[in-house]
Amino acid sequence: MVIEYFFQIHGISVSVKGDHPEIMEQLAQEWRFFGCGPVPSPRIHITLTQKEDLNEDKTPMETLQRDPGDEIYWIRKDTVSVLNIPNRTVHLYISKLCPVDAAVVILFGTTGFLVHLELSLMGDLAVFHGASLYKDGMGFLLLGKTNSGKTSLSCLLTKYGFSYLSEEDSFIRMESNGSFQILPYPRRIRITRDVMNLHPELGLMAHEKARVQSMDEEVFRIDSREPLPESAPLKQVIFLDNDIKHLSIYSDKMDKAEAFFSLLASLETVRIQESPDTAREDLVRHNRAAFNVSQSIVDSIAITRLKYNIIRDFPFLPGIIMNILKAV
């Protein structure tokens, strides 16, 4: 079974081959969510293989590295991902115990890394672990630590006239005139049962039929079906500072030094010393571009910190976000 899809918004084609019908079908749904269609001449190649007994103790990892330049990129009890950066290939080994949705998330993440590299070779680009949205021609980036509410807030904001661009990896490209563009990188938003119980307004957006089992958690998928722009201008960066000790919700401007280090903490970079020599040039280019873009954002974009208690203040965040954007 072969699937060939194309990231139309980025001009990158992906070929997928595999022997796991359920995963292939769900992967196809993910790509269709991008509005993708079959194309020839893929630039990234993915292969899925079921392996009966996938275990570090029983499966020598070196037997899974079949080509020069292969390296183990991801390993857990039921999946091993082998990445070849120079050849832009991914080989994912999956045990029968691996939940289908978990395998798709891992595969999408690994593929995303190759997409990062391809895009960074096309110009100055930084990839942040954060969410991005836009409204009235203004794009903004939501950054924060894990469990700070980025995904939940992104989902809620779509009910207030905001359009969703990304909730996991946000691509920021620096233009020749010094401005910045957010490149859409959409995925189905995944909300856990615990989060929905905490914030009932999110539960109203999810459907029981979208429930899936993923990485030992019950999650609900929420689809955002709005057409996406090719890019959106970045006008504001907002750091989410969630702490239950905050007595009140408030925002303040970050100074440049603090903002820069906070940006670096959210930046998706690679460890050059752990990568094969054949990939080094691409990875150095990727990291250098990311640092340059981050520094330029600090010098020219408004950066605000939003402090709040996620349990108490969550319903009020959309209004606060809109006020912050109005002040830009």
mmCIF file of C-alpha atoms in Angstrom:
data_model
loop_
_atom_site.group_PDB
_atom_site.id
_atom_site.type_symbol
_atom_site.label_atom_id
_atom_site.label_comp_id
_atom_site.label_asym_id
_atom_site.label_seq_id
_atom_site.Cartn_x
_atom_site.Cartn_y
_atom_site.Cartn_z
ATOM 1 C CA MET A 1 0.000 0.000 0.000
ATOM 2 C CA VAL A 2 1.446 3.349 -1.080
ATOM 3 C CA ILE A 3 0.236 6.863 -0.321
ATOM 4 C CA GLU A 4 1.741 9.932 -1.970
ATOM 5 C CA TYR A 5 0.726 13.297 -0.584
ATOM 6 C CA PHE A 6 1.887 16.849 -0.914
ATOM 7 C CA PHE A 7 2.239 19.696 1.584
ATOM 8 C CA GLN A 8 0.675 22.196 -0.819
ATOM 9 C CA ILE A 9 1.271 25.157 1.447
ATOM 10 C CA HIS A 10 4.998 24.421 1.647
ATOM 11 C CA GLY A 11 5.735 22.725 -1.667
ATOM 12 C CA ILE A 12 7.045 19.503 -0.130
ATOM 13 C CA SER A 13 5.859 16.107 -1.340
ATOM 14 C CA VAL A 14 5.878 12.988 0.842
ATOM 15 C CA SER A 15 5.716 9.319 -0.159
ATOM 16 C CA VAL A 16 4.409 6.757 2.359
ATOM 17 C CA LYS A 17 4.667 2.979 1.998
ATOM 18 C CA GLY A 18 3.498 0.493 4.596
ATOM 19 C CA ASP A 19 1.989 -2.815 5.634
ATOM 20 C CA HIS A 20 -0.302 -1.541 8.429
ATOM 21 C CA PRO A 21 -3.741 -0.704 6.892
ATOM 22 C CA GLU A 22 -5.147 1.103 9.973
ATOM 23 C CA ILE A 23 -2.150 3.383 10.358
ATOM 24 C CA MET A 24 -2.016 4.046 6.630
ATOM 25 C CA GLU A 25 -5.666 5.060 6.607
ATOM 26 C CA GLN A 26 -5.336 7.385 9.591
ATOM 27 C CA LEU A 27 -2.177 8.874 8.134
ATOM 28 C CA ALA A 28 -4.040 9.489 4.895
ATOM 29 C CA GLN A 29 -6.743 11.297 6.879
ATOM 30 C CA GLU A 30 -4.107 13.498 8.494
ATOM 31 C CA TRP A 31 -2.709 14.430 5.097
ATOM 32 C CA ARG A 32 -6.168 15.061 3.688
ATOM 33 C CA PHE A 33 -6.654 17.460 6.590
ATOM 34 C CA PHE A 34 -3.888 19.526 4.987
ATOM 35 C CA GLY A 35 -5.941 19.619 1.792
ATOM 36 C CA CYS A 36 -3.291 17.487 0.073
ATOM 37 C CA GLY A 37 -3.537 15.450 -3.086
ATOM 38 C CA PRO A 38 -1.333 12.841 -4.794
ATOM 39 C CA VAL A 39 1.742 14.125 -6.653
ATOM 40 C CA PRO A 40 4.808 12.541 -8.247
ATOM 41 C CA SER A 41 8.489 12.928 -7.307
ATOM 42 C CA PRO A 42 8.320 12.954 -3.510
ATOM 43 C CA ARG A 43 11.120 14.707 -1.586
ATOM 44 C CA ILE A 44 10.557 12.828 1.691
ATOM 45 C CA HIS A 45 10.107 9.050 1.859
ATOM 46 C CA ILE A 46 8.453 7.153 4.721
ATOM 47 C CA THR A 47 8.228 3.373 5.214
ATOM 48 C CA LEU A 48 6.153 1.598 7.866
ATOM 49 C CA THR A 49 6.940 -1.974 8.946
ATOM 50 C CA GLN A 50 5.196 -4.104 11.528
ATOM 51 C CA LYS A 51 7.589 -6.045 13.723
ATOM 52 C CA GLU A 52 6.268 -8.829 15.964
ATOM 53 C CA ASP A 53 8.821 -8.607 18.752
ATOM 54 C CA LEU A 54 10.049 -5.043 19.038
ATOM 55 C CA ASN A 55 12.037 -4.717 22.224
ATOM 56 C CA GLU A 56 15.468 -3.297 23.023
ATOM 57 C CA ASP A 57 16.395 -6.485 24.859
ATOM 58 C CA LYS A 58 15.317 -8.772 22.014
ATOM 59 C CA THR A 59 15.811 -6.611 18.922
ATOM 60 C CA PRO A 60 19.384 -5.409 18.316
ATOM 61 C CA MET A 61 18.971 -1.786 17.276
ATOM 62 C CA GLU A 62 21.789 -1.990 14.746
ATOM 63 C CA THR A 63 19.748 -4.494 12.714
ATOM 64 C CA LEU A 64 17.179 -1.758 12.084
ATOM 65 C CA GLN A 65 19.743 0.598 10.533
ATOM 66 C CA ARG A 66 19.924 -0.663 6.991
ATOM 67 C CA ASP A 67 21.487 2.169 4.992
ATOM 68 C CA PRO A 68 24.536 4.431 5.431
ATOM 69 C CA GLY A 69 23.491 7.545 7.339
ATOM 70 C CA ASP A 70 20.690 5.792 9.259
ATOM 71 C CA GLU A 71 20.310 6.793 12.915
ATOM 72 C CA ILE A 72 17.828 5.892 15.624
ATOM 73 C CA TYR A 73 15.661 8.991 15.992
ATOM 74 C CA TRP A 74 12.909 7.778 18.322
ATOM 75 C CA ILE A 75 12.650 4.697 20.513
ATOM 76 C CA ARG A 76 9.942 3.520 22.899
ATOM 77 C CA LYS A 77 8.570 0.153 23.937
ATOM 78 C CA ASP A 78 6.434 -0.303 20.825
ATOM 79 C CA THR A 79 8.020 1.873 18.117
ATOM 80 C CA VAL A 80 11.466 2.586 16.741
ATOM 81 C CA SER A 81 12.008 5.347 14.196
ATOM 82 C CA VAL A 82 15.101 5.237 11.974
ATOM 83 C CA LEU A 83 15.911 8.544 10.299
ATOM 84 C CA ASN A 84 18.266 9.170 7.388
ATOM 85 C CA ILE A 85 18.718 12.938 7.118
ATOM 86 C CA PRO A 86 20.789 13.152 3.899
ATOM 87 C CA ASN A 87 18.351 10.900 2.036
ATOM 88 C CA ARG A 88 15.267 12.459 3.702
ATOM 89 C CA THR A 89 13.859 9.059 4.652
ATOM 90 C CA VAL A 90 12.080 7.657 7.713
ATOM 91 C CA HIS A 91 11.641 3.963 8.492
ATOM 92 C CA LEU A 92 9.196 3.352 11.334
ATOM 93 C CA TYR A 93 9.065 -0.081 12.968
ATOM 94 C CA ILE A 94 5.814 -0.698 14.842
ATOM 95 C CA SER A 95 4.834 -3.507 17.199
ATOM 96 C CA LYS A 96 1.272 -4.818 17.322
ATOM 97 C CA LEU A 97 0.932 -3.245 20.776
ATOM 98 C CA CYS A 98 1.379 0.299 19.488
ATOM 99 C CA PRO A 99 -1.884 2.318 19.414
ATOM 100 C CA VAL A 100 -2.656 3.477 15.892
ATOM 101 C CA ASP A 101 -3.008 7.116 16.875
ATOM 102 C CA ALA A 102 0.282 7.041 18.802
ATOM 103 C CA ALA A 103 2.106 5.670 15.751
ATOM 104 C CA VAL A 104 0.672 8.432 13.571
ATOM 105 C CA VAL A 105 1.736 11.122 16.059
ATOM 106 C CA ILE A 106 5.297 9.736 16.189
ATOM 107 C CA LEU A 107 5.493 9.387 12.422
ATOM 108 C CA PHE A 108 4.119 12.870 11.855
ATOM 109 C CA GLY A 109 6.632 14.314 14.316
ATOM 110 C CA THR A 110 9.563 12.589 12.657
ATOM 111 C CA THR A 111 8.381 13.657 9.222
ATOM 112 C CA GLY A 112 7.960 17.169 10.565
ATOM 113 C CA PHE A 113 11.650 17.258 11.455
ATOM 114 C CA LEU A 114 12.542 16.602 7.811
ATOM 115 C CA VAL A 115 10.056 19.264 6.738
ATOM 116 C CA HIS A 116 11.828 21.691 9.108
ATOM 117 C CA LEU A 117 15.114 20.961 7.359
ATOM 118 C CA GLU A 118 13.664 21.324 3.884
ATOM 119 C CA LEU A 119 12.093 24.675 4.727
ATOM 120 C CA SER A 120 15.197 26.008 6.487
ATOM 121 C CA LEU A 121 17.196 25.355 3.319
ATOM 122 C CA MET A 122 14.775 27.611 1.431
ATOM 123 C CA GLY A 123 15.403 30.687 3.602
ATOM 124 C CA ASP A 124 15.775 32.016 7.139
ATOM 125 C CA LEU A 125 13.349 30.008 9.216
ATOM 126 C CA ALA A 126 12.843 29.212 12.905
ATOM 127 C CA VAL A 127 10.594 26.493 14.305
ATOM 128 C CA PHE A 128 9.154 27.044 17.771
ATOM 129 C CA HIS A 129 7.373 24.615 20.026
ATOM 130 C CA GLY A 130 4.239 26.681 20.306
ATOM 131 C CA ALA A 131 0.874 27.543 18.823
ATOM 132 C CA SER A 132 0.104 30.191 16.235
ATOM 133 C CA LEU A 133 -3.139 31.868 15.198
ATOM 134 C CA TYR A 134 -4.283 34.961 13.347
ATOM 135 C CA LYS A 135 -7.187 37.382 13.337
ATOM 136 C CA ASP A 136 -7.913 40.457 11.211
ATOM 137 C CA GLY A 137 -4.629 40.066 9.333
ATOM 138 C CA MET A 138 -2.559 39.865 12.522
ATOM 139 C CA GLY A 139 -0.653 36.709 13.377
ATOM 140 C CA PHE A 140 0.660 35.856 16.806
ATOM 141 C CA LEU A 141 2.703 33.150 18.452
ATOM 142 C CA LEU A 142 1.796 31.477 21.768
ATOM 143 C CA LEU A 143 4.757 30.052 23.659
ATOM 144 C CA GLY A 144 5.038 28.471 27.088
ATOM 145 C CA LYS A 145 6.103 25.412 29.013
ATOM 146 C CA THR A 146 4.362 22.053 28.674
ATOM 147 C CA ASN A 147 0.878 22.166 30.220
ATOM 148 C CA SER A 148 0.776 25.962 30.117
ATOM 149 C CA GLY A 149 -2.406 25.801 28.033
ATOM 150 C CA LYS A 150 -1.163 26.500 24.482
ATOM 151 C CA THR A 151 -3.268 23.833 22.773
ATOM 152 C CA SER A 152 -6.377 24.368 24.883
ATOM 153 C CA LEU A 153 -6.240 28.127 24.416
ATOM 154 C CA SER A 154 -5.676 27.779 20.658
ATOM 155 C CA CYS A 155 -8.743 25.593 20.441
ATOM 156 C CA LEU A 156 -10.862 28.010 22.462
ATOM 157 C CA LEU A 157 -9.722 31.056 20.479
ATOM 158 C CA THR A 158 -11.133 29.613 17.251
ATOM 159 C CA LYS A 159 -14.565 30.263 18.796
ATOM 160 C CA TYR A 160 -13.689 33.970 19.078
ATOM 161 C CA GLY A 161 -12.905 34.603 15.426
ATOM 162 C CA PHE A 162 -9.268 33.482 15.463
ATOM 163 C CA SER A 163 -7.988 31.188 12.729
ATOM 164 C CA TYR A 164 -5.790 28.273 13.725
ATOM 165 C CA LEU A 165 -2.387 27.933 12.032
ATOM 166 C CA SER A 166 -0.581 25.467 14.287
ATOM 167 C CA GLU A 167 -0.725 24.101 17.815
ATOM 168 C CA GLU A 168 2.529 22.108 18.020
ATOM 169 C CA ASP A 169 5.264 23.422 15.724
ATOM 170 C CA SER A 170 5.112 27.024 14.555
ATOM 171 C CA PHE A 171 7.198 27.976 11.512
ATOM 172 C CA ILE A 172 8.378 31.605 11.426
ATOM 173 C CA ARG A 173 10.096 32.802 8.247
ATOM 174 C CA MET A 174 12.056 36.051 8.080
ATOM 175 C CA GLU A 175 11.536 37.975 4.858
ATOM 176 C CA SER A 176 14.182 40.001 3.026
ATOM 177 C CA ASN A 177 12.559 43.261 4.259
ATOM 178 C CA GLY A 178 12.927 42.179 7.902
ATOM 179 C CA SER A 179 9.270 41.274 8.453
ATOM 180 C CA PHE A 180 8.130 37.826 9.646
ATOM 181 C CA GLN A 181 5.575 35.383 8.300
ATOM 182 C CA ILE A 182 3.936 32.450 10.095
ATOM 183 C CA LEU A 183 3.719 29.411 7.816
ATOM 184 C CA PRO A 184 0.677 27.235 8.589
ATOM 185 C CA TYR A 185 1.433 23.746 9.898
ATOM 186 C CA PRO A 186 -1.988 22.437 10.941
ATOM 187 C CA ARG A 187 -2.864 19.187 12.660
ATOM 188 C CA ARG A 188 -6.015 17.938 14.256
ATOM 189 C CA ILE A 189 -6.093 19.431 17.724
ATOM 190 C CA ARG A 190 -5.929 16.728 20.402
ATOM 191 C CA ILE A 191 -7.481 17.380 23.808
ATOM 192 C CA THR A 192 -7.315 14.859 26.652
ATOM 193 C CA ARG A 193 -10.316 13.832 28.720
ATOM 194 C CA ASP A 194 -8.759 15.433 31.821
ATOM 195 C CA VAL A 195 -8.387 18.788 30.072
ATOM 196 C CA MET A 196 -11.957 18.684 28.767
ATOM 197 C CA ASN A 197 -13.258 17.899 32.245
ATOM 198 C CA LEU A 198 -11.332 20.874 33.577
ATOM 199 C CA HIS A 199 -12.596 23.197 30.817
ATOM 200 C CA PRO A 200 -16.159 22.240 29.748
ATOM 201 C CA GLU A 201 -16.126 24.832 26.948
ATOM 202 C CA LEU A 202 -13.604 22.645 25.113
ATOM 203 C CA GLY A 203 -15.761 19.551 25.540
ATOM 204 C CA LEU A 204 -18.513 21.235 23.568
ATOM 205 C CA MET A 205 -16.175 21.424 20.570
ATOM 206 C CA ALA A 206 -15.241 17.724 20.531
ATOM 207 C CA HIS A 207 -17.288 14.805 19.249
ATOM 208 C CA GLU A 208 -17.507 11.340 20.772
ATOM 209 C CA LYS A 209 -16.878 9.768 17.360
ATOM 210 C CA ALA A 210 -13.488 11.507 17.275
ATOM 211 C CA ARG A 211 -12.303 9.749 20.439
ATOM 212 C CA VAL A 212 -9.104 7.764 20.007
ATOM 213 C CA GLN A 213 -6.675 5.918 22.248
ATOM 214 C CA SER A 214 -3.243 7.496 22.172
ATOM 215 C CA MET A 215 -0.145 6.838 24.276
ATOM 216 C CA ASP A 216 -2.155 5.507 27.232
ATOM 217 C CA GLU A 217 -4.403 8.590 27.243
ATOM 218 C CA GLU A 218 -7.938 9.113 26.063
ATOM 219 C CA VAL A 219 -7.913 12.039 23.681
ATOM 220 C CA PHE A 220 -10.510 13.778 21.564
ATOM 221 C CA ARG A 221 -9.760 15.278 18.190
ATOM 222 C CA ILE A 222 -11.138 18.667 17.254
ATOM 223 C CA ASP A 223 -11.033 19.575 13.579
ATOM 224 C CA SER A 224 -10.579 23.134 12.361
ATOM 225 C CA ARG A 225 -11.785 23.169 8.763
ATOM 226 C CA GLU A 226 -11.239 26.792 7.838
ATOM 227 C CA PRO A 227 -9.198 27.456 4.693
ATOM 228 C CA LEU A 228 -5.627 28.411 5.520
ATOM 229 C CA PRO A 229 -3.645 31.336 4.154
ATOM 230 C CA GLU A 230 -0.242 30.717 2.602
ATOM 231 C CA SER A 231 1.192 32.733 5.485
ATOM 232 C CA ALA A 232 0.216 35.305 8.105
ATOM 233 C CA PRO A 233 2.270 38.291 9.331
ATOM 234 C CA LEU A 234 3.723 37.838 12.835
ATOM 235 C CA LYS A 235 2.837 40.886 14.944
ATOM 236 C CA GLN A 236 3.008 39.630 18.520
ATOM 237 C CA VAL A 237 4.609 36.935 20.669
ATOM 238 C CA ILE A 238 2.851 35.968 23.899
ATOM 239 C CA PHE A 239 4.485 33.810 26.578
ATOM 240 C CA LEU A 240 2.006 31.884 28.691
ATOM 241 C CA ASP A 241 3.113 31.796 32.319
ATOM 242 C CA ASN A 242 0.707 29.419 34.042
ATOM 243 C CA ASP A 243 1.116 29.093 37.795
ATOM 244 C CA ILE A 244 -1.634 28.242 40.272
ATOM 245 C CA LYS A 245 0.094 30.589 42.745
ATOM 246 C CA HIS A 246 -0.762 33.672 40.665
ATOM 247 C CA LEU A 247 -3.292 35.679 42.638
ATOM 248 C CA SER A 248 -4.517 37.627 39.612
ATOM 249 C CA ILE A 249 -4.283 37.521 35.844
ATOM 250 C CA TYR A 250 -2.079 40.190 34.271
ATOM 251 C CA SER A 251 0.320 40.837 31.393
ATOM 252 C CA ASP A 252 3.587 42.731 31.124
ATOM 253 C CA LYS A 253 6.257 43.472 28.535
ATOM 254 C CA MET A 254 9.416 41.373 28.601
ATOM 255 C CA ASP A 255 12.814 43.024 28.307
ATOM 256 C CA LYS A 256 14.968 41.946 25.374
ATOM 257 C CA ALA A 257 17.374 39.731 27.323
ATOM 258 C CA GLU A 258 14.605 37.796 29.061
ATOM 259 C CA ALA A 259 12.592 37.554 25.840
ATOM 260 C CA PHE A 260 15.559 36.198 23.893
ATOM 261 C CA PHE A 261 16.298 33.428 26.388
ATOM 262 C CA SER A 262 12.605 32.557 26.555
ATOM 263 C CA LEU A 263 12.517 32.298 22.760
ATOM 264 C CA LEU A 264 15.567 30.047 22.780
ATOM 265 C CA ALA A 265 13.886 27.780 25.331
ATOM 266 C CA SER A 266 11.019 27.256 22.862
ATOM 267 C CA LEU A 267 13.219 26.938 19.777
ATOM 268 C CA GLU A 268 13.370 23.612 17.935
ATOM 269 C CA THR A 269 17.058 22.980 17.206
ATOM 270 C CA VAL A 270 19.159 19.857 16.702
ATOM 271 C CA ARG A 271 22.251 18.521 18.449
ATOM 272 C CA ILE A 272 24.962 18.634 15.848
ATOM 273 C CA GLN A 273 27.480 16.514 17.760
ATOM 274 C CA GLU A 274 25.072 13.564 17.873
ATOM 275 C CA SER A 275 24.339 13.598 14.147
ATOM 276 C CA PRO A 276 26.154 11.794 11.324
ATOM 277 C CA ASP A 277 28.769 13.738 9.386
ATOM 278 C CA THR A 278 26.699 13.455 6.201
ATOM 279 C CA ALA A 279 23.913 15.514 7.816
ATOM 280 C CA ARG A 280 26.086 18.106 9.532
ATOM 281 C CA GLU A 281 25.934 20.849 6.887
ATOM 282 C CA ASP A 282 22.130 20.835 6.708
ATOM 283 C CA LEU A 283 21.780 20.821 10.490
ATOM 284 C CA VAL A 284 24.244 23.677 11.005
ATOM 285 C CA ARG A 285 22.299 25.742 8.458
ATOM 286 C CA HIS A 286 19.049 24.882 10.233
ATOM 287 C CA ASN A 287 20.325 25.979 13.661
ATOM 288 C CA ARG A 288 22.061 29.123 12.420
ATOM 289 C CA ALA A 289 18.898 30.316 10.680
ATOM 290 C CA ALA A 290 16.821 29.585 13.792
ATOM 291 C CA PHE A 291 19.085 31.668 16.066
ATOM 292 C CA ASN A 292 19.196 34.549 13.568
ATOM 293 C CA VAL A 293 15.420 34.660 13.267
ATOM 294 C CA SER A 294 15.012 34.524 17.061
ATOM 295 C CA GLN A 295 17.356 37.463 17.579
ATOM 296 C CA SER A 296 15.595 39.488 14.907
ATOM 297 C CA ILE A 297 12.183 38.786 16.453
ATOM 298 C CA VAL A 298 13.392 40.134 19.807
ATOM 299 C CA ASP A 299 14.664 43.291 18.094
ATOM 300 C CA SER A 300 11.486 44.096 16.198
ATOM 301 C CA ILE A 301 8.395 42.277 17.540
ATOM 302 C CA ALA A 302 6.313 43.129 20.607
ATOM 303 C CA ILE A 303 6.756 40.383 23.228
ATOM 304 C CA THR A 304 4.326 40.068 26.126
ATOM 305 C CA ARG A 305 4.180 37.736 29.113
ATOM 306 C CA LEU A 306 0.733 36.655 30.285
ATOM 307 C CA LYS A 307 0.573 35.396 33.861
ATOM 308 C CA TYR A 308 -2.497 33.496 35.018
ATOM 309 C CA ASN A 309 -3.940 30.575 36.933
ATOM 310 C CA ILE A 310 -5.108 28.081 34.310
ATOM 311 C CA ILE A 311 -7.821 26.617 36.506
ATOM 312 C CA ARG A 312 -9.316 29.933 37.593
ATOM 313 C CA ASP A 313 -8.548 32.236 34.650
ATOM 314 C CA PHE A 314 -8.870 30.062 31.533
ATOM 315 C CA PRO A 315 -12.318 31.360 30.421
ATOM 316 C CA PHE A 316 -11.024 34.959 30.549
ATOM 317 C CA LEU A 317 -7.911 34.383 28.419
ATOM 318 C CA PRO A 318 -9.505 35.070 24.995
ATOM 319 C CA GLY A 319 -10.525 38.566 26.109
ATOM 320 C CA ILE A 320 -7.065 39.259 27.522
ATOM 321 C CA ILE A 321 -5.414 38.022 24.295
ATOM 322 C CA MET A 322 -7.616 40.332 22.199
ATOM 323 C CA ASN A 323 -6.718 43.314 24.377
ATOM 324 C CA ILE A 324 -3.007 42.535 24.025
ATOM 325 C CA LEU A 325 -3.298 42.383 20.247
ATOM 326 C CA LYS A 326 -5.244 45.653 20.093
ATOM 327 C CA ALA A 327 -2.375 47.376 21.872
ATOM 328 C CA VAL A 328 0.170 46.409 19.185
#
